[in-house]
Amino acid sequence: MTAAGAAVRTVLGDVAPRELGVCDAHDHLFLRSPQLPGQELDSVQAAAGELAAYRAAGGQGLVQWTPYGMGRRAGDLPALARASGARIVAATGLHQAVHYTPETLTALRAGGLAALFVRELTQGIGDSGVRAGLIKVAGGFHGLDAHARWTMTAAAEAHHATGAPVAVHLELGTGALDVLDLLCAELSVPPGKVILGHLNRFPDLTVHRQAAEAGAYLALDGPSRVHHATDWRMPDAVRALADAGYGDRLLLGGDTTTAAARSVDGGPGMPYLLRRVGPRLALAVGEELVDQMLTTNPAAAFAVEWPG
């Protein structure tokens, strides 16, 4: 149930949750990391083309999970949103340590990570004037290292100050229950404010059900990747969770992370989520549930009663 005063914070301002529309709940228009050399998403022209293709496929809302220091290009997002008509949500947060230089992490420790997150959620990202609408952090492979615990502790503090949802990159889909133990049991973030990403990459249906039972949102994202258990296992996961009564906890996303994966560069890109993944899921679980996963659920997951 979405609170009456809740809003989704987009790059053009706060909107009623229903205005998010058909939503890709986890994707990237821009992304830059030393872990992806030569595959940077850094072209405004390509981003505009990808958004146009996504909109032509029926997409309306898009949540960019690109966090601090990874080439968000927040200042370019409003113009892209206006030109495309898409509702774009930007992120604050911090990824795994491997994506940053030691100097960057030292400076963030000195400056206060939670304060940075709160500032980007309430005042804006740098001097762009764009406010973030979620906090993105990351776990490790089957565990949480000191960096993950630091970033998640800061994310929890920022959540308590703002109400913003905490979206979590699960490394190869693992560590979901460890994340919930930390964020929810130890740091008192309500499970309904936690979004667990990449669960389709680790298709353990028991873990999926345990996470859903806890009350978290489960993001099934990053389809079409040959080295992950994605498209062909997703119908089974969705059907099992829906049959158990957790259809209202499920989100869908494309998670485009490389230039080669964009549709404008010959890959599946953002349109693939609506062009192929959605219809395939509808055959397994019905169009009504797929519509819920693309509209009703993201509207609830990203809606916040923002302070002030």
PDB file of C-alpha atoms in Angstrom:
ATOM      1  CA  MET A   1       0.000   0.000   0.000  1.00  0.00           C
ATOM      2  CA  THR A   2       1.454   3.330  -1.080  1.00  0.00           C
ATOM      3  CA  ALA A   3       1.001   6.184   1.395  1.00  0.00           C
ATOM      4  CA  ALA A   4      -1.217   9.051   0.233  1.00  0.00           C
ATOM      5  CA  GLY A   5       1.596  11.609   0.420  1.00  0.00           C
ATOM      6  CA  ALA A   6       4.265   9.455  -1.211  1.00  0.00           C
ATOM      7  CA  ALA A   7       6.038  10.490  -4.413  1.00  0.00           C
ATOM      8  CA  VAL A   8       8.656   9.123  -6.785  1.00  0.00           C
ATOM      9  CA  ARG A   9      11.596  11.526  -7.020  1.00  0.00           C
ATOM     10  CA  THR A  10      12.494  11.872 -10.701  1.00  0.00           C
ATOM     11  CA  VAL A  11      15.158  14.044 -12.307  1.00  0.00           C
ATOM     12  CA  LEU A  12      12.440  16.545 -13.220  1.00  0.00           C
ATOM     13  CA  GLY A  13      10.912  16.589  -9.757  1.00  0.00           C
ATOM     14  CA  ASP A  14       8.562  14.535  -7.617  1.00  0.00           C
ATOM     15  CA  VAL A  15       5.625  12.784  -9.289  1.00  0.00           C
ATOM     16  CA  ALA A  16       2.713  10.680  -8.101  1.00  0.00           C
ATOM     17  CA  PRO A  17       3.752   7.013  -8.099  1.00  0.00           C
ATOM     18  CA  ARG A  18       1.185   6.075 -10.755  1.00  0.00           C
ATOM     19  CA  GLU A  19       2.881   8.506 -13.159  1.00  0.00           C
ATOM     20  CA  LEU A  20       5.959   6.284 -13.313  1.00  0.00           C
ATOM     21  CA  GLY A  21       4.009   4.067 -15.708  1.00  0.00           C
ATOM     22  CA  VAL A  22       5.565   1.038 -17.369  1.00  0.00           C
ATOM     23  CA  CYS A  23       8.926   0.984 -15.637  1.00  0.00           C
ATOM     24  CA  ASP A  24      12.324  -0.582 -16.216  1.00  0.00           C
ATOM     25  CA  ALA A  25      13.203  -0.793 -12.523  1.00  0.00           C
ATOM     26  CA  HIS A  26      16.972  -1.220 -12.965  1.00  0.00           C
ATOM     27  CA  ASP A  27      18.980   0.087 -15.886  1.00  0.00           C
ATOM     28  CA  HIS A  28      21.781   2.439 -16.904  1.00  0.00           C
ATOM     29  CA  LEU A  29      21.869   5.235 -19.436  1.00  0.00           C
ATOM     30  CA  PHE A  30      25.355   6.167 -18.252  1.00  0.00           C
ATOM     31  CA  LEU A  31      27.983   4.027 -16.533  1.00  0.00           C
ATOM     32  CA  ARG A  32      31.759   4.168 -16.317  1.00  0.00           C
ATOM     33  CA  SER A  33      34.084   1.840 -14.422  1.00  0.00           C
ATOM     34  CA  PRO A  34      37.678   0.639 -14.710  1.00  0.00           C
ATOM     35  CA  GLN A  35      36.136  -2.835 -14.567  1.00  0.00           C
ATOM     36  CA  LEU A  36      34.509  -2.269 -17.984  1.00  0.00           C
ATOM     37  CA  PRO A  37      37.310  -0.843 -20.146  1.00  0.00           C
ATOM     38  CA  GLY A  38      36.180   0.290 -23.553  1.00  0.00           C
ATOM     39  CA  GLN A  39      32.516  -0.384 -22.791  1.00  0.00           C
ATOM     40  CA  GLU A  40      31.625   2.896 -21.101  1.00  0.00           C
ATOM     41  CA  LEU A  41      28.087   4.214 -21.380  1.00  0.00           C
ATOM     42  CA  ASP A  42      29.099   7.843 -21.803  1.00  0.00           C
ATOM     43  CA  SER A  43      27.372   9.078 -24.951  1.00  0.00           C
ATOM     44  CA  VAL A  44      24.420  11.452 -24.611  1.00  0.00           C
ATOM     45  CA  GLN A  45      23.459  10.740 -28.225  1.00  0.00           C
ATOM     46  CA  ALA A  46      23.423   6.973 -27.626  1.00  0.00           C
ATOM     47  CA  ALA A  47      21.450   7.443 -24.405  1.00  0.00           C
ATOM     48  CA  ALA A  48      18.868   9.517 -26.283  1.00  0.00           C
ATOM     49  CA  GLY A  49      18.597   6.827 -28.952  1.00  0.00           C
ATOM     50  CA  GLU A  50      18.204   4.097 -26.356  1.00  0.00           C
ATOM     51  CA  LEU A  51      15.497   6.048 -24.551  1.00  0.00           C
ATOM     52  CA  ALA A  52      13.654   6.623 -27.818  1.00  0.00           C
ATOM     53  CA  ALA A  53      13.748   2.900 -28.600  1.00  0.00           C
ATOM     54  CA  TYR A  54      12.559   2.070 -25.083  1.00  0.00           C
ATOM     55  CA  ARG A  55       9.709   4.564 -25.343  1.00  0.00           C
ATOM     56  CA  ALA A  56       8.713   3.156 -28.753  1.00  0.00           C
ATOM     57  CA  ALA A  57       8.474  -0.291 -27.129  1.00  0.00           C
ATOM     58  CA  GLY A  58       6.019   1.093 -24.560  1.00  0.00           C
ATOM     59  CA  GLY A  59       8.354   2.094 -21.742  1.00  0.00           C
ATOM     60  CA  GLN A  60       7.543   5.139 -19.634  1.00  0.00           C
ATOM     61  CA  GLY A  61       9.662   5.031 -16.467  1.00  0.00           C
ATOM     62  CA  LEU A  62      13.343   4.205 -15.994  1.00  0.00           C
ATOM     63  CA  VAL A  63      15.370   3.851 -12.799  1.00  0.00           C
ATOM     64  CA  GLN A  64      19.100   4.405 -13.315  1.00  0.00           C
ATOM     65  CA  TRP A  65      21.055   2.580 -10.608  1.00  0.00           C
ATOM     66  CA  THR A  66      24.384   4.276 -11.433  1.00  0.00           C
ATOM     67  CA  PRO A  67      25.806   5.498  -8.089  1.00  0.00           C
ATOM     68  CA  TYR A  68      28.364   8.107  -7.070  1.00  0.00           C
ATOM     69  CA  GLY A  69      31.639   8.201  -8.992  1.00  0.00           C
ATOM     70  CA  MET A  70      30.587   5.988 -11.898  1.00  0.00           C
ATOM     71  CA  GLY A  71      29.735   8.526 -14.585  1.00  0.00           C
ATOM     72  CA  ARG A  72      26.079   9.234 -13.785  1.00  0.00           C
ATOM     73  CA  ARG A  73      26.030  12.416 -15.897  1.00  0.00           C
ATOM     74  CA  ALA A  74      23.214  13.685 -13.691  1.00  0.00           C
ATOM     75  CA  GLY A  75      23.256  17.068 -15.394  1.00  0.00           C
ATOM     76  CA  ASP A  76      22.304  15.479 -18.732  1.00  0.00           C
ATOM     77  CA  LEU A  77      19.363  13.487 -17.382  1.00  0.00           C
ATOM     78  CA  PRO A  78      16.733  16.278 -17.253  1.00  0.00           C
ATOM     79  CA  ALA A  79      17.147  17.131 -20.936  1.00  0.00           C
ATOM     80  CA  LEU A  80      16.946  13.459 -21.849  1.00  0.00           C
ATOM     81  CA  ALA A  81      13.802  13.089 -19.760  1.00  0.00           C
ATOM     82  CA  ARG A  82      12.172  16.114 -21.405  1.00  0.00           C
ATOM     83  CA  ALA A  83      13.091  15.064 -24.925  1.00  0.00           C
ATOM     84  CA  SER A  84      11.946  11.467 -24.496  1.00  0.00           C
ATOM     85  CA  GLY A  85       8.998  11.969 -22.172  1.00  0.00           C
ATOM     86  CA  ALA A  86      10.394   9.275 -19.873  1.00  0.00           C
ATOM     87  CA  ARG A  87      10.246   9.476 -16.090  1.00  0.00           C
ATOM     88  CA  ILE A  88      13.892   8.994 -15.058  1.00  0.00           C
ATOM     89  CA  VAL A  89      14.949   8.292 -11.476  1.00  0.00           C
ATOM     90  CA  ALA A  90      18.620   8.838 -10.546  1.00  0.00           C
ATOM     91  CA  ALA A  91      20.618   7.170  -7.776  1.00  0.00           C
ATOM     92  CA  THR A  92      23.043   8.111  -5.079  1.00  0.00           C
ATOM     93  CA  GLY A  93      25.053   5.435  -3.292  1.00  0.00           C
ATOM     94  CA  LEU A  94      28.332   3.601  -3.747  1.00  0.00           C
ATOM     95  CA  HIS A  95      29.279   0.406  -5.571  1.00  0.00           C
ATOM     96  CA  GLN A  96      31.903  -2.197  -4.629  1.00  0.00           C
ATOM     97  CA  ALA A  97      35.369  -0.890  -3.749  1.00  0.00           C
ATOM     98  CA  VAL A  98      36.864  -2.292  -6.966  1.00  0.00           C
ATOM     99  CA  HIS A  99      35.116   0.451  -8.952  1.00  0.00           C
ATOM    100  CA  TYR A 100      36.964   3.301  -7.171  1.00  0.00           C
ATOM    101  CA  THR A 101      40.487   4.500  -6.522  1.00  0.00           C
ATOM    102  CA  PRO A 102      41.821   4.285  -2.955  1.00  0.00           C
ATOM    103  CA  GLU A 103      42.064   8.080  -2.933  1.00  0.00           C
ATOM    104  CA  THR A 104      38.348   8.426  -3.718  1.00  0.00           C
ATOM    105  CA  LEU A 105      37.369   6.057  -0.922  1.00  0.00           C
ATOM    106  CA  THR A 106      39.655   7.818   1.562  1.00  0.00           C
ATOM    107  CA  ALA A 107      38.063  11.150   0.705  1.00  0.00           C
ATOM    108  CA  LEU A 108      34.571   9.723   1.093  1.00  0.00           C
ATOM    109  CA  ARG A 109      35.417   8.338   4.516  1.00  0.00           C
ATOM    110  CA  ALA A 110      36.717  11.711   5.594  1.00  0.00           C
ATOM    111  CA  GLY A 111      33.706  13.598   4.238  1.00  0.00           C
ATOM    112  CA  GLY A 112      31.005  11.327   5.618  1.00  0.00           C
ATOM    113  CA  LEU A 113      29.271   8.886   3.289  1.00  0.00           C
ATOM    114  CA  ALA A 114      25.783   9.085   4.780  1.00  0.00           C
ATOM    115  CA  ALA A 115      25.891  12.887   4.605  1.00  0.00           C
ATOM    116  CA  LEU A 116      26.758  12.657   0.899  1.00  0.00           C
ATOM    117  CA  PHE A 117      23.830  10.337   0.251  1.00  0.00           C
ATOM    118  CA  VAL A 118      21.407  12.580   2.135  1.00  0.00           C
ATOM    119  CA  ARG A 119      22.663  15.663   0.308  1.00  0.00           C
ATOM    120  CA  GLU A 120      22.213  14.033  -3.103  1.00  0.00           C
ATOM    121  CA  LEU A 121      18.715  12.858  -2.160  1.00  0.00           C
ATOM    122  CA  THR A 122      17.496  16.155  -0.750  1.00  0.00           C
ATOM    123  CA  GLN A 123      19.585  18.940  -2.338  1.00  0.00           C
ATOM    124  CA  GLY A 124      21.041  17.557  -5.530  1.00  0.00           C
ATOM    125  CA  ILE A 125      23.908  15.683  -7.169  1.00  0.00           C
ATOM    126  CA  GLY A 126      26.841  18.081  -7.356  1.00  0.00           C
ATOM    127  CA  ASP A 127      25.686  21.333  -8.922  1.00  0.00           C
ATOM    128  CA  SER A 128      23.264  19.612 -11.335  1.00  0.00           C
ATOM    129  CA  GLY A 129      20.137  20.404  -9.344  1.00  0.00           C
ATOM    130  CA  VAL A 130      19.058  16.791  -9.903  1.00  0.00           C
ATOM    131  CA  ARG A 131      17.988  14.975  -6.761  1.00  0.00           C
ATOM    132  CA  ALA A 132      18.440  11.228  -6.432  1.00  0.00           C
ATOM    133  CA  GLY A 133      15.436   9.014  -5.773  1.00  0.00           C
ATOM    134  CA  LEU A 134      17.157   5.933  -4.376  1.00  0.00           C
ATOM    135  CA  ILE A 135      20.362   4.720  -2.719  1.00  0.00           C
ATOM    136  CA  LYS A 136      22.347   2.023  -4.550  1.00  0.00           C
ATOM    137  CA  VAL A 137      24.902  -0.130  -2.700  1.00  0.00           C
ATOM    138  CA  ALA A 138      26.462  -3.532  -3.317  1.00  0.00           C
ATOM    139  CA  GLY A 139      27.217  -6.818  -1.626  1.00  0.00           C
ATOM    140  CA  GLY A 140      29.920  -9.350  -2.392  1.00  0.00           C
ATOM    141  CA  PHE A 141      29.900 -12.930  -3.616  1.00  0.00           C
ATOM    142  CA  HIS A 142      28.068 -14.912  -0.909  1.00  0.00           C
ATOM    143  CA  GLY A 143      29.042 -12.396   1.760  1.00  0.00           C
ATOM    144  CA  LEU A 144      29.594  -8.840   2.917  1.00  0.00           C
ATOM    145  CA  ASP A 145      33.085  -7.411   3.290  1.00  0.00           C
ATOM    146  CA  ALA A 146      34.016  -4.354   5.350  1.00  0.00           C
ATOM    147  CA  HIS A 147      33.380  -2.032   2.396  1.00  0.00           C
ATOM    148  CA  ALA A 148      29.876  -3.413   1.896  1.00  0.00           C
ATOM    149  CA  ARG A 149      29.078  -3.059   5.597  1.00  0.00           C
ATOM    150  CA  TRP A 150      30.350   0.541   5.551  1.00  0.00           C
ATOM    151  CA  THR A 151      28.302   1.534   2.521  1.00  0.00           C
ATOM    152  CA  MET A 152      25.178  -0.254   3.752  1.00  0.00           C
ATOM    153  CA  THR A 153      25.474   1.349   7.169  1.00  0.00           C
ATOM    154  CA  ALA A 154      25.654   4.754   5.479  1.00  0.00           C
ATOM    155  CA  ALA A 155      22.720   3.805   3.240  1.00  0.00           C
ATOM    156  CA  ALA A 156      20.655   2.844   6.276  1.00  0.00           C
ATOM    157  CA  GLU A 157      21.449   6.159   7.946  1.00  0.00           C
ATOM    158  CA  ALA A 158      20.438   8.027   4.797  1.00  0.00           C
ATOM    159  CA  HIS A 159      17.260   5.986   4.538  1.00  0.00           C
ATOM    160  CA  HIS A 160      16.285   6.879   8.104  1.00  0.00           C
ATOM    161  CA  ALA A 161      16.866  10.553   7.317  1.00  0.00           C
ATOM    162  CA  THR A 162      14.919  10.592   4.046  1.00  0.00           C
ATOM    163  CA  GLY A 163      12.828   7.438   3.592  1.00  0.00           C
ATOM    164  CA  ALA A 164      14.613   6.634   0.317  1.00  0.00           C
ATOM    165  CA  PRO A 165      14.657   3.000  -0.807  1.00  0.00           C
ATOM    166  CA  VAL A 166      17.928   1.076  -0.684  1.00  0.00           C
ATOM    167  CA  ALA A 167      18.677  -0.888  -3.864  1.00  0.00           C
ATOM    168  CA  VAL A 168      21.339  -3.576  -3.590  1.00  0.00           C
ATOM    169  CA  HIS A 169      23.562  -5.088  -6.256  1.00  0.00           C
ATOM    170  CA  LEU A 170      23.892  -8.751  -5.292  1.00  0.00           C
ATOM    171  CA  GLU A 171      27.090 -10.151  -6.754  1.00  0.00           C
ATOM    172  CA  LEU A 172      25.932 -12.881  -9.163  1.00  0.00           C
ATOM    173  CA  GLY A 173      22.659 -12.809  -7.266  1.00  0.00           C
ATOM    174  CA  THR A 174      24.134 -14.102  -4.015  1.00  0.00           C
ATOM    175  CA  GLY A 175      24.084 -12.929  -0.411  1.00  0.00           C
ATOM    176  CA  ALA A 176      20.462 -11.783  -0.276  1.00  0.00           C
ATOM    177  CA  LEU A 177      19.811 -13.060   3.228  1.00  0.00           C
ATOM    178  CA  ASP A 178      23.082 -11.579   4.544  1.00  0.00           C
ATOM    179  CA  VAL A 179      22.011  -8.219   3.150  1.00  0.00           C
ATOM    180  CA  LEU A 180      18.625  -8.445   4.843  1.00  0.00           C
ATOM    181  CA  ASP A 181      20.250  -9.488   8.127  1.00  0.00           C
ATOM    182  CA  LEU A 182      22.409  -6.362   8.034  1.00  0.00           C
ATOM    183  CA  LEU A 183      20.061  -3.754   6.601  1.00  0.00           C
ATOM    184  CA  CYS A 184      16.845  -4.869   8.261  1.00  0.00           C
ATOM    185  CA  ALA A 185      17.708  -6.840  11.394  1.00  0.00           C
ATOM    186  CA  GLU A 186      20.758  -4.828  12.474  1.00  0.00           C
ATOM    187  CA  LEU A 187      20.174  -1.394  10.927  1.00  0.00           C
ATOM    188  CA  SER A 188      16.357  -1.272  11.119  1.00  0.00           C
ATOM    189  CA  VAL A 189      15.614  -0.493   7.480  1.00  0.00           C
ATOM    190  CA  PRO A 190      12.064  -1.727   6.783  1.00  0.00           C
ATOM    191  CA  PRO A 191      12.234  -4.714   4.404  1.00  0.00           C
ATOM    192  CA  GLY A 192       9.745  -2.999   2.114  1.00  0.00           C
ATOM    193  CA  LYS A 193      12.344  -0.300   1.514  1.00  0.00           C
ATOM    194  CA  VAL A 194      14.981  -2.785   0.297  1.00  0.00           C
ATOM    195  CA  ILE A 195      15.261  -3.808  -3.356  1.00  0.00           C
ATOM    196  CA  LEU A 196      17.444  -6.850  -4.016  1.00  0.00           C
ATOM    197  CA  GLY A 197      18.959  -6.830  -7.501  1.00  0.00           C
ATOM    198  CA  HIS A 198      20.082  -9.656  -9.795  1.00  0.00           C
ATOM    199  CA  LEU A 199      18.268 -12.499  -8.009  1.00  0.00           C
ATOM    200  CA  ASN A 200      17.673 -14.185 -11.358  1.00  0.00           C
ATOM    201  CA  ARG A 201      21.440 -14.745 -11.629  1.00  0.00           C
ATOM    202  CA  PHE A 202      21.270 -17.130  -8.653  1.00  0.00           C
ATOM    203  CA  PRO A 203      18.048 -19.067  -9.247  1.00  0.00           C
ATOM    204  CA  ASP A 204      17.686 -20.605  -5.784  1.00  0.00           C
ATOM    205  CA  LEU A 205      13.914 -20.520  -5.400  1.00  0.00           C
ATOM    206  CA  THR A 206      14.104 -21.166  -1.658  1.00  0.00           C
ATOM    207  CA  VAL A 207      16.278 -18.086  -1.096  1.00  0.00           C
ATOM    208  CA  HIS A 208      13.982 -16.072  -3.364  1.00  0.00           C
ATOM    209  CA  ARG A 209      10.983 -17.076  -1.284  1.00  0.00           C
ATOM    210  CA  GLN A 210      12.754 -16.318   1.990  1.00  0.00           C
ATOM    211  CA  ALA A 211      13.634 -12.818   0.756  1.00  0.00           C
ATOM    212  CA  ALA A 212      10.070 -12.233  -0.396  1.00  0.00           C
ATOM    213  CA  GLU A 213       8.686 -13.541   2.903  1.00  0.00           C
ATOM    214  CA  ALA A 214      10.887 -11.010   4.698  1.00  0.00           C
ATOM    215  CA  GLY A 215       9.107  -8.276   2.746  1.00  0.00           C
ATOM    216  CA  ALA A 216      11.860  -7.105   0.383  1.00  0.00           C
ATOM    217  CA  TYR A 217      11.369  -6.333  -3.292  1.00  0.00           C
ATOM    218  CA  LEU A 218      13.050  -8.768  -5.668  1.00  0.00           C
ATOM    219  CA  ALA A 219      14.462  -7.328  -8.879  1.00  0.00           C
ATOM    220  CA  LEU A 220      14.842  -9.801 -11.722  1.00  0.00           C
ATOM    221  CA  ASP A 221      17.115  -7.864 -14.031  1.00  0.00           C
ATOM    222  CA  GLY A 222      19.888  -8.111 -16.563  1.00  0.00           C
ATOM    223  CA  PRO A 223      18.247 -10.491 -19.051  1.00  0.00           C
ATOM    224  CA  SER A 224      19.823 -11.726 -22.280  1.00  0.00           C
ATOM    225  CA  ARG A 225      23.239 -12.444 -20.746  1.00  0.00           C
ATOM    226  CA  VAL A 226      24.546 -15.758 -21.956  1.00  0.00           C
ATOM    227  CA  HIS A 227      26.844 -16.327 -18.962  1.00  0.00           C
ATOM    228  CA  HIS A 228      24.064 -15.849 -16.398  1.00  0.00           C
ATOM    229  CA  ALA A 229      20.997 -17.942 -15.596  1.00  0.00           C
ATOM    230  CA  THR A 230      18.638 -15.209 -16.756  1.00  0.00           C
ATOM    231  CA  ASP A 231      15.909 -15.422 -19.387  1.00  0.00           C
ATOM    232  CA  TRP A 232      15.338 -19.160 -19.472  1.00  0.00           C
ATOM    233  CA  ARG A 233      15.066 -19.500 -15.675  1.00  0.00           C
ATOM    234  CA  MET A 234      13.075 -16.359 -15.007  1.00  0.00           C
ATOM    235  CA  PRO A 235       9.605 -17.802 -15.761  1.00  0.00           C
ATOM    236  CA  ASP A 236      10.138 -20.555 -13.179  1.00  0.00           C
ATOM    237  CA  ALA A 237      11.212 -18.054 -10.523  1.00  0.00           C
ATOM    238  CA  VAL A 238       8.316 -15.698 -11.208  1.00  0.00           C
ATOM    239  CA  ARG A 239       5.763 -18.512 -11.254  1.00  0.00           C
ATOM    240  CA  ALA A 240       7.039 -19.975  -7.979  1.00  0.00           C
ATOM    241  CA  LEU A 241       6.948 -16.619  -6.219  1.00  0.00           C
ATOM    242  CA  ALA A 242       3.538 -15.699  -7.604  1.00  0.00           C
ATOM    243  CA  ASP A 243       2.093 -19.086  -6.607  1.00  0.00           C
ATOM    244  CA  ALA A 244       3.406 -18.482  -3.078  1.00  0.00           C
ATOM    245  CA  GLY A 245       1.604 -15.137  -2.957  1.00  0.00           C
ATOM    246  CA  TYR A 246       4.539 -12.792  -3.589  1.00  0.00           C
ATOM    247  CA  GLY A 247       3.664 -11.359  -6.982  1.00  0.00           C
ATOM    248  CA  ASP A 248       3.542  -7.907  -5.391  1.00  0.00           C
ATOM    249  CA  ARG A 249       7.257  -8.068  -4.483  1.00  0.00           C
ATOM    250  CA  LEU A 250       8.627  -8.527  -8.007  1.00  0.00           C
ATOM    251  CA  LEU A 251      10.335  -5.987 -10.288  1.00  0.00           C
ATOM    252  CA  LEU A 252      11.790  -6.262 -13.790  1.00  0.00           C
ATOM    253  CA  GLY A 253      14.843  -4.480 -15.168  1.00  0.00           C
ATOM    254  CA  GLY A 254      17.215  -4.568 -18.102  1.00  0.00           C
ATOM    255  CA  ASP A 255      20.503  -3.555 -16.420  1.00  0.00           C
ATOM    256  CA  THR A 256      22.306  -2.446 -19.583  1.00  0.00           C
ATOM    257  CA  THR A 257      25.932  -2.049 -18.463  1.00  0.00           C
ATOM    258  CA  THR A 258      28.025  -2.030 -21.651  1.00  0.00           C
ATOM    259  CA  ALA A 259      27.966  -0.151 -24.935  1.00  0.00           C
ATOM    260  CA  ALA A 260      27.734  -3.430 -26.844  1.00  0.00           C
ATOM    261  CA  ALA A 261      24.525  -4.304 -24.999  1.00  0.00           C
ATOM    262  CA  ARG A 262      22.653  -1.172 -26.092  1.00  0.00           C
ATOM    263  CA  SER A 263      20.025  -1.650 -28.768  1.00  0.00           C
ATOM    264  CA  VAL A 264      21.441   1.331 -30.683  1.00  0.00           C
ATOM    265  CA  ASP A 265      24.741  -0.579 -30.894  1.00  0.00           C
ATOM    266  CA  GLY A 266      23.179  -3.857 -32.023  1.00  0.00           C
ATOM    267  CA  GLY A 267      22.493  -5.434 -28.621  1.00  0.00           C
ATOM    268  CA  PRO A 268      19.197  -6.232 -26.905  1.00  0.00           C
ATOM    269  CA  GLY A 269      19.196  -3.014 -24.871  1.00  0.00           C
ATOM    270  CA  MET A 270      16.328  -1.519 -22.926  1.00  0.00           C
ATOM    271  CA  PRO A 271      13.576  -2.391 -25.437  1.00  0.00           C
ATOM    272  CA  TYR A 272      14.283  -6.116 -24.983  1.00  0.00           C
ATOM    273  CA  LEU A 273      12.629  -6.044 -21.566  1.00  0.00           C
ATOM    274  CA  LEU A 274       9.289  -5.098 -23.116  1.00  0.00           C
ATOM    275  CA  ARG A 275       9.754  -6.625 -26.547  1.00  0.00           C
ATOM    276  CA  ARG A 276      10.773 -10.150 -25.467  1.00  0.00           C
ATOM    277  CA  VAL A 277      11.036 -10.652 -21.702  1.00  0.00           C
ATOM    278  CA  GLY A 278       7.581  -9.336 -20.844  1.00  0.00           C
ATOM    279  CA  PRO A 279       5.698 -11.358 -23.491  1.00  0.00           C
ATOM    280  CA  ARG A 280       7.632 -14.521 -22.585  1.00  0.00           C
ATOM    281  CA  LEU A 281       6.771 -14.107 -18.923  1.00  0.00           C
ATOM    282  CA  ALA A 282       3.133 -13.474 -19.825  1.00  0.00           C
ATOM    283  CA  LEU A 283       2.971 -16.916 -21.410  1.00  0.00           C
ATOM    284  CA  ALA A 284       4.097 -18.432 -18.109  1.00  0.00           C
ATOM    285  CA  VAL A 285       2.295 -16.325 -15.524  1.00  0.00           C
ATOM    286  CA  GLY A 286      -0.264 -14.216 -17.390  1.00  0.00           C
ATOM    287  CA  GLU A 287      -0.349 -10.636 -18.603  1.00  0.00           C
ATOM    288  CA  GLU A 288      -1.926  -9.323 -15.403  1.00  0.00           C
ATOM    289  CA  LEU A 289       1.060 -10.307 -13.251  1.00  0.00           C
ATOM    290  CA  VAL A 290       3.564  -8.979 -15.806  1.00  0.00           C
ATOM    291  CA  ASP A 291       1.699  -5.670 -15.863  1.00  0.00           C
ATOM    292  CA  GLN A 292       1.845  -5.604 -12.067  1.00  0.00           C
ATOM    293  CA  MET A 293       5.609  -6.201 -12.156  1.00  0.00           C
ATOM    294  CA  LEU A 294       6.113  -3.377 -14.645  1.00  0.00           C
ATOM    295  CA  THR A 295       3.714  -0.787 -13.233  1.00  0.00           C
ATOM    296  CA  THR A 296       2.115  -1.300  -9.809  1.00  0.00           C
ATOM    297  CA  ASN A 297       5.155  -2.794  -8.083  1.00  0.00           C
ATOM    298  CA  PRO A 298       7.775  -0.208  -9.141  1.00  0.00           C
ATOM    299  CA  ALA A 299       5.334   2.585  -8.298  1.00  0.00           C
ATOM    300  CA  ALA A 300       5.190   1.206  -4.752  1.00  0.00           C
ATOM    301  CA  ALA A 301       8.880   0.289  -4.472  1.00  0.00           C
ATOM    302  CA  PHE A 302      10.189   3.763  -5.389  1.00  0.00           C
ATOM    303  CA  ALA A 303       7.484   5.834  -3.672  1.00  0.00           C
ATOM    304  CA  VAL A 304       8.683   7.785  -0.634  1.00  0.00           C
ATOM    305  CA  GLU A 305       7.126  10.190   1.849  1.00  0.00           C
ATOM    306  CA  TRP A 306       9.969  12.662   1.420  1.00  0.00           C
ATOM    307  CA  PRO A 307      10.714  14.958   4.360  1.00  0.00           C
ATOM    308  CA  GLY A 308       9.980  18.629   3.994  1.00  0.00           C
TER     309      GLY A 308
END
